[in-house]
Short mmCIF file of C-alpha atoms in Angstrom, two decimals:
data_model
loop_
_atom_site.label_atom_id
_atom_site.label_comp_id
_atom_site.label_asym_id
_atom_site.label_seq_id
_atom_site.Cartn_x
_atom_site.Cartn_y
_atom_site.Cartn_z
CA MET M 1 12.83 30.88 25.14
CA LEU M 2 9.86 29.28 24.31
CA ARG M 3 6.83 28.40 26.54
CA HIS M 4 6.55 24.73 25.57
CA ALA M 5 3.44 22.72 26.77
CA LEU M 6 4.73 19.51 25.38
CA THR M 7 2.66 16.56 25.98
CA CYS M 8 3.50 15.47 22.48
CA VAL M 9 0.10 13.71 21.73
CA LEU M 10 1.20 13.75 17.81
CA ALA M 11 -1.14 11.58 16.36
CA VAL M 12 -4.14 9.22 17.23
CA GLY M 13 -5.43 5.74 16.42
CA ILE M 14 -6.25 2.20 16.93
CA ALA M 15 -4.48 0.42 20.13
CA LEU M 16 -4.71 -3.43 20.71
CA THR M 17 -3.32 -6.35 22.33
CA THR M 18 -2.31 -9.50 20.46
CA ALA M 19 -1.35 -12.95 21.45
CA PRO M 20 -0.75 -16.18 19.43
CA SER M 21 -3.08 -18.33 17.97
CA GLN M 22 -2.58 -22.04 17.89
CA SER M 23 -1.89 -22.94 14.81
CA ASP M 24 0.98 -25.02 14.13
CA GLU M 25 2.28 -22.94 10.89
CA ARG M 26 2.73 -20.01 13.35
CA LEU M 27 5.63 -17.79 12.67
CA GLU M 28 7.69 -17.39 16.03
CA SER M 29 8.21 -13.90 16.43
CA GLY M 30 9.23 -13.21 19.76
CA ASP M 31 10.48 -10.38 21.77
CA GLY M 32 6.36 -9.59 22.69
CA PHE M 33 5.09 -9.68 19.24
CA MET M 34 2.41 -11.91 18.18
CA ALA M 35 3.31 -15.26 15.94
CA VAL M 36 1.90 -14.89 12.57
CA ASP M 37 0.35 -17.59 10.19
CA GLU M 38 1.28 -16.30 6.50
CA ALA M 39 -2.07 -18.05 5.25
CA GLU M 40 -4.10 -16.11 7.79
CA ALA M 41 -2.48 -12.91 6.91
CA GLN M 42 -2.76 -13.24 3.50
CA LEU M 43 -6.45 -14.07 3.78
CA GLY M 44 -6.56 -10.80 6.08
CA GLN M 45 -4.91 -8.78 3.47
CA LEU M 46 -7.71 -9.33 0.70
CA LEU M 47 -10.65 -8.68 3.39
CA PHE M 48 -8.84 -5.44 4.73
CA TYR M 49 -8.77 -4.25 0.86
CA ASP M 50 -12.10 -5.50 -0.28
CA ARG M 51 -15.01 -3.41 -0.23
CA VAL M 52 -17.61 -6.18 -0.01
CA LEU M 53 -17.59 -5.70 3.90
CA SER M 54 -18.92 -2.00 3.32
CA GLY M 55 -22.60 -1.16 3.29
CA THR M 56 -22.36 0.60 -0.17
CA TYR M 57 -19.38 -1.24 -1.81
CA ARG M 58 -17.23 2.11 -1.75
CA VAL M 59 -15.03 1.77 1.12
CA SER M 60 -12.98 -0.76 2.66
CA CYS M 61 -10.43 -0.98 5.65
CA ALA M 62 -7.93 0.33 3.22
CA THR M 63 -9.78 3.49 2.43
CA CYS M 64 -8.84 4.87 6.07
CA HIS M 65 -5.39 2.55 6.26
CA ASN M 66 -3.95 2.49 3.14
CA HIS M 67 -0.35 1.34 2.04
CA ASP M 68 0.09 4.56 -0.46
CA ARG M 69 -0.09 6.38 3.08
CA ALA M 70 1.84 4.33 5.64
CA SER M 71 -1.24 2.80 6.91
CA SER M 72 -3.05 6.18 7.33
CA ASN M 73 -5.24 8.04 4.95
CA GLY M 74 -3.10 11.74 5.22
CA PHE M 75 -6.80 13.57 5.76
CA ALA M 76 -6.18 17.00 7.68
CA ALA M 77 -8.95 18.77 9.11
CA PRO M 78 -10.35 21.22 6.32
CA LEU M 79 -9.72 24.90 6.36
CA ALA M 80 -13.61 26.45 6.16
CA GLY M 81 -15.21 26.40 2.58
CA ASP M 82 -12.49 23.68 1.88
CA ASP M 83 -14.32 21.98 -1.54
CA LEU M 84 -13.60 18.17 -0.42
CA ALA M 85 -15.47 16.29 -3.06
CA VAL M 86 -16.00 12.86 -4.32
CA GLY M 87 -18.30 12.52 -7.34
CA GLY M 88 -19.60 15.66 -6.90
CA LEU M 89 -20.26 15.16 -3.01
CA PRO M 90 -18.71 16.31 0.00
CA VAL M 91 -15.99 13.78 0.79
CA TYR M 92 -17.47 13.51 4.36
CA ASP M 93 -21.05 12.46 3.14
CA ALA M 94 -19.62 10.37 0.17
CA LEU M 95 -16.93 8.78 2.03
CA LYS M 96 -17.32 9.54 5.77
CA PRO M 97 -14.33 7.51 7.02
CA SER M 98 -11.83 8.58 4.47
CA ALA M 99 -12.69 12.41 5.25
CA LYS M 100 -11.43 12.10 9.16
CA HIS M 101 -7.77 11.91 9.83
CA ALA M 102 -7.45 8.07 10.55
CA PRO M 103 -4.55 6.99 12.88
CA THR M 104 -1.79 4.90 11.61
CA LEU M 105 -1.73 0.91 12.65
CA PHE M 106 2.04 0.48 13.48
CA ASN M 107 3.12 -2.17 16.26
CA LEU M 108 -0.63 -3.19 16.98
CA GLY M 109 0.69 -7.10 17.36
CA TYR M 110 2.70 -5.80 20.17
CA SER M 111 1.75 -7.72 23.54
CA GLU M 112 1.29 -4.45 25.53
CA PHE M 113 -1.33 -2.95 23.54
CA ASP M 114 -4.70 -3.74 25.36
CA VAL M 115 -6.71 -0.96 24.35
CA LEU M 116 -8.30 0.35 20.93
CA PHE M 117 -9.74 3.30 19.38
CA PHE M 118 -9.52 6.71 20.66
CA ASP M 119 -12.06 6.19 23.31
CA GLY M 120 -10.47 2.68 24.40
CA ARG M 121 -14.14 1.17 23.85
CA ILE M 122 -12.13 -2.30 23.10
CA GLU M 123 -10.21 -3.38 25.69
CA ARG M 124 -8.84 -6.73 27.47
CA MET M 125 -9.87 -6.46 31.08
CA LYS M 126 -7.33 -8.16 33.56
CA ASP M 127 -9.51 -11.49 33.54
CA GLY M 128 -8.77 -11.92 29.75
CA THR M 129 -12.20 -10.98 28.60
CA ILE M 130 -12.55 -8.22 26.00
CA ALA M 131 -15.06 -5.38 26.59
CA SER M 132 -16.99 -3.94 23.54
CA PRO M 133 -19.53 -2.12 22.59
CA ALA M 134 -21.19 -5.56 21.75
CA GLY M 135 -21.41 -6.23 25.06
CA ASP M 136 -22.60 -10.03 25.54
CA ASP M 137 -22.92 -10.08 21.65
CA LEU M 138 -19.44 -10.11 21.02
CA PRO M 139 -18.60 -13.05 18.97
CA ALA M 140 -16.94 -16.34 20.44
CA GLY M 141 -13.46 -17.17 19.01
CA LEU M 142 -11.86 -13.79 18.61
CA ARG M 143 -8.40 -13.99 19.08
CA ASP M 144 -7.44 -10.84 20.92
CA PRO M 145 -8.65 -7.31 21.21
CA LEU M 146 -7.06 -6.46 17.49
CA ALA M 147 -9.35 -9.17 15.93
CA ALA M 148 -12.39 -7.64 18.00
CA GLN M 149 -11.55 -4.31 16.94
CA SER M 150 -11.28 -5.18 13.36
CA LEU M 151 -14.95 -6.12 13.21
CA PHE M 152 -16.48 -2.69 14.49
CA PRO M 153 -15.76 -0.73 11.72
CA ALA M 154 -17.91 -2.85 9.90
CA ILE M 155 -21.06 -2.17 12.06
CA THR M 156 -20.63 1.64 12.34
CA ALA M 157 -22.67 4.01 10.56
CA ASP M 158 -20.31 6.61 9.95
CA GLU M 159 -17.33 4.24 8.75
CA LEU M 160 -18.13 0.86 6.68
CA VAL M 161 -22.01 0.57 7.09
CA GLY M 162 -22.74 3.94 5.23
CA SER M 163 -25.90 6.28 4.85
CA ALA M 164 -27.26 4.97 1.58
CA ASP M 165 -29.71 2.37 1.78
CA SER M 166 -28.27 -1.53 1.38
CA ASP M 167 -28.90 -4.70 3.09
CA ILE M 168 -26.21 -4.06 5.38
CA ARG M 169 -27.84 -0.72 6.52
CA ASP M 170 -31.20 -2.57 6.85
CA ALA M 171 -29.32 -5.18 8.98
CA ALA M 172 -28.28 -2.31 11.46
CA GLN M 173 -32.04 -1.47 12.43
CA ARG M 174 -31.16 -5.33 14.14
CA GLY M 175 -28.13 -4.96 15.87
CA HIS M 176 -24.18 -5.78 15.42
CA THR M 177 -24.77 -9.63 15.17
CA ALA M 178 -27.50 -8.85 12.41
CA ILE M 179 -25.13 -7.00 10.29
CA TRP M 180 -22.05 -9.34 11.09
CA GLU M 181 -24.34 -12.19 9.48
CA ALA M 182 -25.36 -10.09 6.34
CA LEU M 183 -21.70 -9.60 5.48
CA LEU M 184 -20.72 -13.45 5.92
CA ALA M 185 -23.70 -13.89 3.54
CA ARG M 186 -21.78 -11.51 1.11
CA LEU M 187 -18.76 -13.50 1.69
CA ARG M 188 -20.25 -16.91 1.42
CA ASP M 189 -21.50 -15.93 -2.35
CA LEU M 190 -18.12 -15.36 -3.56
CA PRO M 191 -16.60 -18.96 -3.84
CA GLU M 192 -13.08 -17.31 -4.62
CA TYR M 193 -12.88 -16.70 -1.08
CA GLU M 194 -13.25 -20.50 -0.11
CA LYS M 195 -9.43 -21.62 -0.94
CA PRO M 196 -7.71 -18.76 1.24
CA PHE M 197 -10.51 -19.37 4.18
CA ARG M 198 -9.43 -22.88 4.17
CA ALA M 199 -5.91 -22.12 3.84
CA ALA M 200 -6.05 -20.03 7.03
CA PHE M 201 -8.24 -22.17 8.75
CA PRO M 202 -7.74 -25.88 8.01
CA ASP M 203 -10.94 -26.74 10.00
CA LEU M 204 -13.43 -25.05 7.65
CA LYS M 205 -14.99 -27.60 5.45
CA SER M 206 -16.70 -25.08 3.19
CA MET M 207 -17.67 -21.31 3.12
CA ASP M 208 -20.70 -22.02 5.27
CA ASP M 209 -18.61 -22.88 8.01
CA VAL M 210 -16.96 -19.42 8.16
CA ARG M 211 -17.98 -17.12 11.22
CA ILE M 212 -17.50 -13.45 11.74
CA HIS M 213 -14.56 -14.55 14.58
CA HIS M 214 -12.45 -16.28 11.22
CA VAL M 215 -13.01 -12.63 9.50
CA GLY M 216 -11.93 -10.64 12.77
CA ASN M 217 -8.83 -13.26 13.23
CA ALA M 218 -7.56 -12.86 10.12
CA ILE M 219 -7.76 -8.84 9.40
CA GLY M 220 -6.43 -8.66 12.95
CA THR M 221 -3.27 -10.96 12.21
CA PHE M 222 -2.78 -9.19 8.81
CA VAL M 223 -2.37 -5.89 10.66
CA ALA M 224 -0.15 -7.23 13.28
CA ASN M 225 2.27 -8.56 10.49
CA GLU M 226 1.91 -5.84 8.06
CA TRP M 227 2.93 -2.71 10.10
CA ARG M 228 5.41 -4.18 12.65
CA ALA M 229 7.89 -1.42 13.25
CA ASP M 230 10.60 -2.33 15.24
CA GLN M 231 13.90 -1.93 13.04
CA SER M 232 14.35 1.86 13.50
CA PRO M 233 17.58 3.01 14.69
CA TYR M 234 16.24 3.88 18.37
CA ASP M 235 15.42 0.13 18.23
CA ARG M 236 19.23 -0.58 17.37
CA TRP M 237 20.31 1.94 20.30
CA LEU M 238 17.89 -0.26 22.53
CA THR M 239 19.71 -3.52 21.84
CA GLY M 240 22.69 -2.04 22.55
CA ASP M 241 24.05 -0.21 19.52
CA VAL M 242 25.29 3.01 21.07
CA ASP M 243 26.22 4.74 17.63
CA ALA M 244 22.53 4.08 16.36
CA LEU M 245 21.59 7.60 17.36
CA THR M 246 23.09 10.90 16.60
CA LEU M 247 24.29 13.17 19.41
CA SER M 248 21.60 15.37 18.38
CA GLN M 249 19.05 12.49 18.47
CA LYS M 250 20.52 11.28 21.93
CA ARG M 251 20.23 15.04 23.52
CA GLY M 252 16.57 14.84 22.26
CA LYS M 253 16.03 11.47 23.73
CA ALA M 254 17.21 13.25 27.12
CA LEU M 255 14.63 15.99 26.63
CA PHE M 256 11.91 13.65 25.57
CA ASP M 257 12.55 11.70 29.05
CA GLY M 258 13.41 14.94 31.01
CA LYS M 259 12.78 18.47 30.64
CA ALA M 260 10.16 18.39 28.04
CA GLN M 261 8.20 15.89 29.66
CA CYS M 262 6.91 13.98 26.46
CA ALA M 263 7.75 10.69 28.23
CA SER M 264 4.99 11.43 31.03
CA CYS M 265 2.59 10.19 28.57
CA HIS M 266 4.52 8.88 25.71
CA SER M 267 6.65 6.11 27.97
CA GLY M 268 7.74 2.88 27.11
CA ARG M 269 9.27 1.14 23.95
CA PHE M 270 6.54 2.50 21.77
CA GLN M 271 6.35 5.34 23.43
CA THR M 272 2.34 5.35 25.11
CA ASP M 273 1.20 5.05 28.68
CA HIS M 274 -2.00 3.72 26.96
CA ASP M 275 -3.81 6.13 29.25
CA PHE M 276 -6.14 9.05 28.50
CA HIS M 277 -5.42 12.59 27.96
CA ASN M 278 -6.55 15.86 26.65
CA SER M 279 -3.72 17.22 24.71
CA ALA M 280 -5.26 20.37 23.66
CA SER M 281 -5.39 19.27 20.11
CA PRO M 282 -7.90 20.91 17.74
CA PRO M 283 -11.18 19.62 16.86
CA TRP M 284 -12.33 18.25 13.69
CA ARG M 285 -15.44 19.91 12.21
CA PHE M 286 -16.37 23.63 11.67
CA ASP M 287 -19.40 23.39 10.25
CA GLN M 288 -21.65 21.11 12.22
CA PRO M 289 -24.49 22.09 14.71
CA LEU M 290 -23.38 22.55 18.04
CA ASP M 291 -24.24 19.34 19.38
CA ASP M 292 -20.86 18.17 17.94
CA THR M 293 -22.49 14.80 16.75
CA ASP M 294 -19.61 14.73 14.02
CA PHE M 295 -16.69 15.42 16.28
CA HIS M 296 -14.20 12.43 17.27
CA ARG M 297 -15.31 10.29 20.24
CA ASP M 298 -13.69 10.86 23.38
CA ARG M 299 -13.24 8.52 26.45
CA SER M 300 -16.12 9.79 28.06
CA ASP M 301 -18.29 8.03 25.36
CA VAL M 302 -17.14 4.87 27.20
CA THR M 303 -16.95 6.01 31.04
CA GLY M 304 -20.04 8.37 30.79
CA HIS M 305 -17.73 10.67 32.89
CA ALA M 306 -17.89 14.38 32.20
CA ILE M 307 -14.27 14.49 33.56
CA ASP M 308 -13.21 12.59 30.48
CA ARG M 309 -14.35 14.87 27.89
CA HIS M 310 -11.79 15.20 25.24
CA ARG M 311 -9.79 12.67 26.77
CA ARG M 312 -8.17 10.16 24.26
CA ARG M 313 -5.83 7.46 24.31
CA THR M 314 -1.87 7.95 23.85
CA MET M 315 -0.97 7.06 20.55
CA SER M 316 2.45 5.53 20.06
CA LEU M 317 4.73 7.96 17.99
CA ARG M 318 6.62 5.19 15.91
CA ASN M 319 7.23 6.75 12.42
CA ILE M 320 5.78 9.65 13.40
CA THR M 321 7.86 12.13 11.24
CA ALA M 322 6.77 10.08 8.22
CA THR M 323 2.99 9.99 8.87
CA ALA M 324 1.63 13.75 8.56
CA PRO M 325 -0.65 15.44 9.66
CA TYR M 326 -0.14 15.33 13.14
CA GLY M 327 -3.13 15.84 15.94
CA PHE M 328 -6.22 13.45 16.49
CA ALA M 329 -7.74 15.28 13.77
CA GLY M 330 -5.28 15.99 11.57
CA SER M 331 -4.85 19.61 12.64
CA HIS M 332 -1.32 20.44 11.55
CA GLN M 333 0.71 19.22 8.38
CA ASP M 334 4.24 20.25 9.95
CA LEU M 335 5.64 18.65 12.92
CA TRP M 336 7.08 21.60 14.07
CA ALA M 337 4.20 23.58 13.72
CA PHE M 338 1.95 20.76 15.83
CA ILE M 339 4.74 21.34 18.62
CA GLU M 340 4.38 25.02 18.52
CA HIS M 341 0.89 24.30 19.04
CA HIS M 342 1.79 23.09 22.32
CA ILE M 343 4.09 26.06 23.54
CA ALA M 344 0.84 27.93 24.02
CA PRO M 345 -2.24 25.94 23.64
CA ALA M 346 -4.65 28.70 24.13
CA GLU M 347 -3.14 31.42 21.75
CA GLN M 348 -2.06 28.75 19.21
CA MET M 349 -5.77 27.35 19.13
CA ARG M 350 -7.48 30.92 18.69
CA GLU M 351 -5.08 31.43 15.92
CA TRP M 352 -5.84 28.24 14.48
CA LEU M 353 -9.76 28.30 14.70
CA ALA M 354 -9.44 31.99 13.36
CA GLU M 355 -8.18 30.64 10.13
CA ARG M 356 -11.20 28.44 9.77
CA GLY M 357 -13.76 31.15 10.61
CA GLU M 358 -14.85 32.63 13.64
CA GLY M 359 -18.14 31.95 15.24
CA ASN M 360 -18.45 28.33 13.89
CA ALA M 361 -19.60 25.13 15.97
CA ALA M 362 -15.82 24.16 16.64
CA LEU M 363 -15.35 27.45 18.66
CA ALA M 364 -17.39 26.48 21.93
CA ILE M 365 -15.85 22.71 21.80
CA ALA M 366 -12.20 24.12 21.44
CA MET M 367 -12.88 26.78 24.32
CA GLU M 368 -14.20 23.46 26.40
CA ILE M 369 -10.82 21.54 25.39
CA LEU M 370 -8.75 24.39 26.56
CA SER M 371 -10.32 24.68 30.17
CA SER M 372 -9.44 21.16 30.70
CA HIS M 373 -6.39 20.24 29.02
CA ASP M 374 -3.72 18.37 31.30
CA MET M 375 -0.37 19.27 29.39
CA PRO M 376 2.79 20.06 31.38
CA ALA M 377 4.25 23.55 30.60
CA VAL M 378 7.85 23.71 30.42
CA GLN M 379 10.34 25.95 28.37
CA LEU M 380 12.38 24.54 25.46
CA THR M 381 14.86 26.43 23.28
CA VAL M 382 14.54 26.29 19.43
CA SER M 383 17.86 24.21 19.42
CA GLU M 384 16.06 21.87 22.12
CA ILE M 385 13.28 21.38 19.74
CA ASP M 386 15.74 20.70 16.95
CA ASP M 387 17.01 17.76 19.08
CA LEU M 388 13.49 16.78 20.17
CA LEU M 389 12.60 16.54 16.39
CA ALA M 390 16.05 14.50 15.98
CA PHE M 391 14.98 12.11 18.27
CA LEU M 392 11.47 11.63 16.92
CA GLU M 393 13.14 11.30 13.33
CA SER M 394 14.96 8.33 15.18
CA LEU M 395 11.77 6.07 15.91
CA THR M 396 11.12 5.71 12.07
CA ASP M 397 11.73 2.31 10.62
CA GLU M 398 11.57 3.00 6.64
CA ARG M 399 11.03 -0.72 5.75
CA SER M 400 7.63 -0.76 7.74
CA LEU M 401 6.22 2.35 5.76
CA SER M 402 5.25 0.28 3.10
CA GLY M 403 3.98 -2.95 4.88
CA ARG M 404 5.38 -6.76 4.21
CA LEU M 405 2.54 -7.96 1.91
CA GLY M 406 1.52 -4.75 0.30
CA LYS M 407 -1.72 -4.26 -1.53
CA PRO M 408 -3.06 -7.06 -3.25
CA SER M 409 -3.37 -7.05 -7.06
CA GLU M 410 -7.16 -7.71 -6.99
CA VAL M 411 -9.56 -9.11 -4.85
CA PRO M 412 -12.34 -11.82 -4.85
CA SER M 413 -15.11 -9.35 -5.27
CA ASN M 414 -13.33 -7.88 -8.07
CA LEU M 415 -14.50 -4.60 -6.49
CA ALA M 416 -11.87 -1.77 -7.07
CA LEU M 417 -9.19 -1.29 -4.73
CA ASP M 418 -8.57 1.84 -2.56
#
């Protein structure tokens, strides 16, 4: 018998709520998914891949969320001494966002997704307003939290702004709005964008009329449409096809909902309670000073409460078996190994850290994580874990892995594509 503390927090990413816009060209999606305007999604595709939205012209949204890697970047937490480099620079200095494990973007156009980011710093409130780090400076006209979320990597220092000198970094000294205005100035200097912007938003007379909410809405629409994943065997089973799941998958589903207690956090159609938990998942960096400035954010960054340290949003498990590595920091390449980590978190965390060098800054962080994790303890046999993995495989929608529009052949800036 294996002692198994299984919350099954297998990956972390962005969560959002979506709602249809008022365009007459919207396609009826139904069943809780936002309706999508094709022209707006096509514009969002270009913006998603265009490095013109980064301070250094070196990264884009697709650097971290790429079609070649099923909307993630495939990066794992490094071993001590790993020689990650881009152009001779450590990858976390050259391309900071691509060096961290990025979450996948599946089903972010579904209506229940009201909370975004690991720490939930974007959230649709009960009165319909959107809470964000921008506060009252959040631009008017943003359709939903997904549109709002799309704007924040562009104003974040270790994401699209970058550390090199640029007009965007200069604008950052003046706040969020200044960065967004500087990005708009770049877009307005690219006449090739006028046609797709006016196709997506017919009320625009010229690029001078483009505002930052148009950018956020377009990227949000693209993400919502591109990685919709609701045609898995599990989805067919939900609609009444009793043969869509194998016997092993059905046993795994029963374990998921019952004995293994996965559904205590990974509940509902898309396996998330949209709440925040400390899953005892290993941290990211192991060569930083103890102030942990380069560790991933957690819920305490939003609430200011010490009890929320290391608590992060429960992620959906859709396509989980096809989107390694696992854990919020990409700590495990193998899904079985990640589940083994939850069998005995303290022992497994110490072994994992030992592989990366004792005495590093992450050790104190790891011990703090273990002192406050909230995972239930259960016992599963090896065959039961096999069944659980079989059920997780039933959550894979093969068509969704490569998206709908895919990677564009080029973008209006003519910059390289990720």
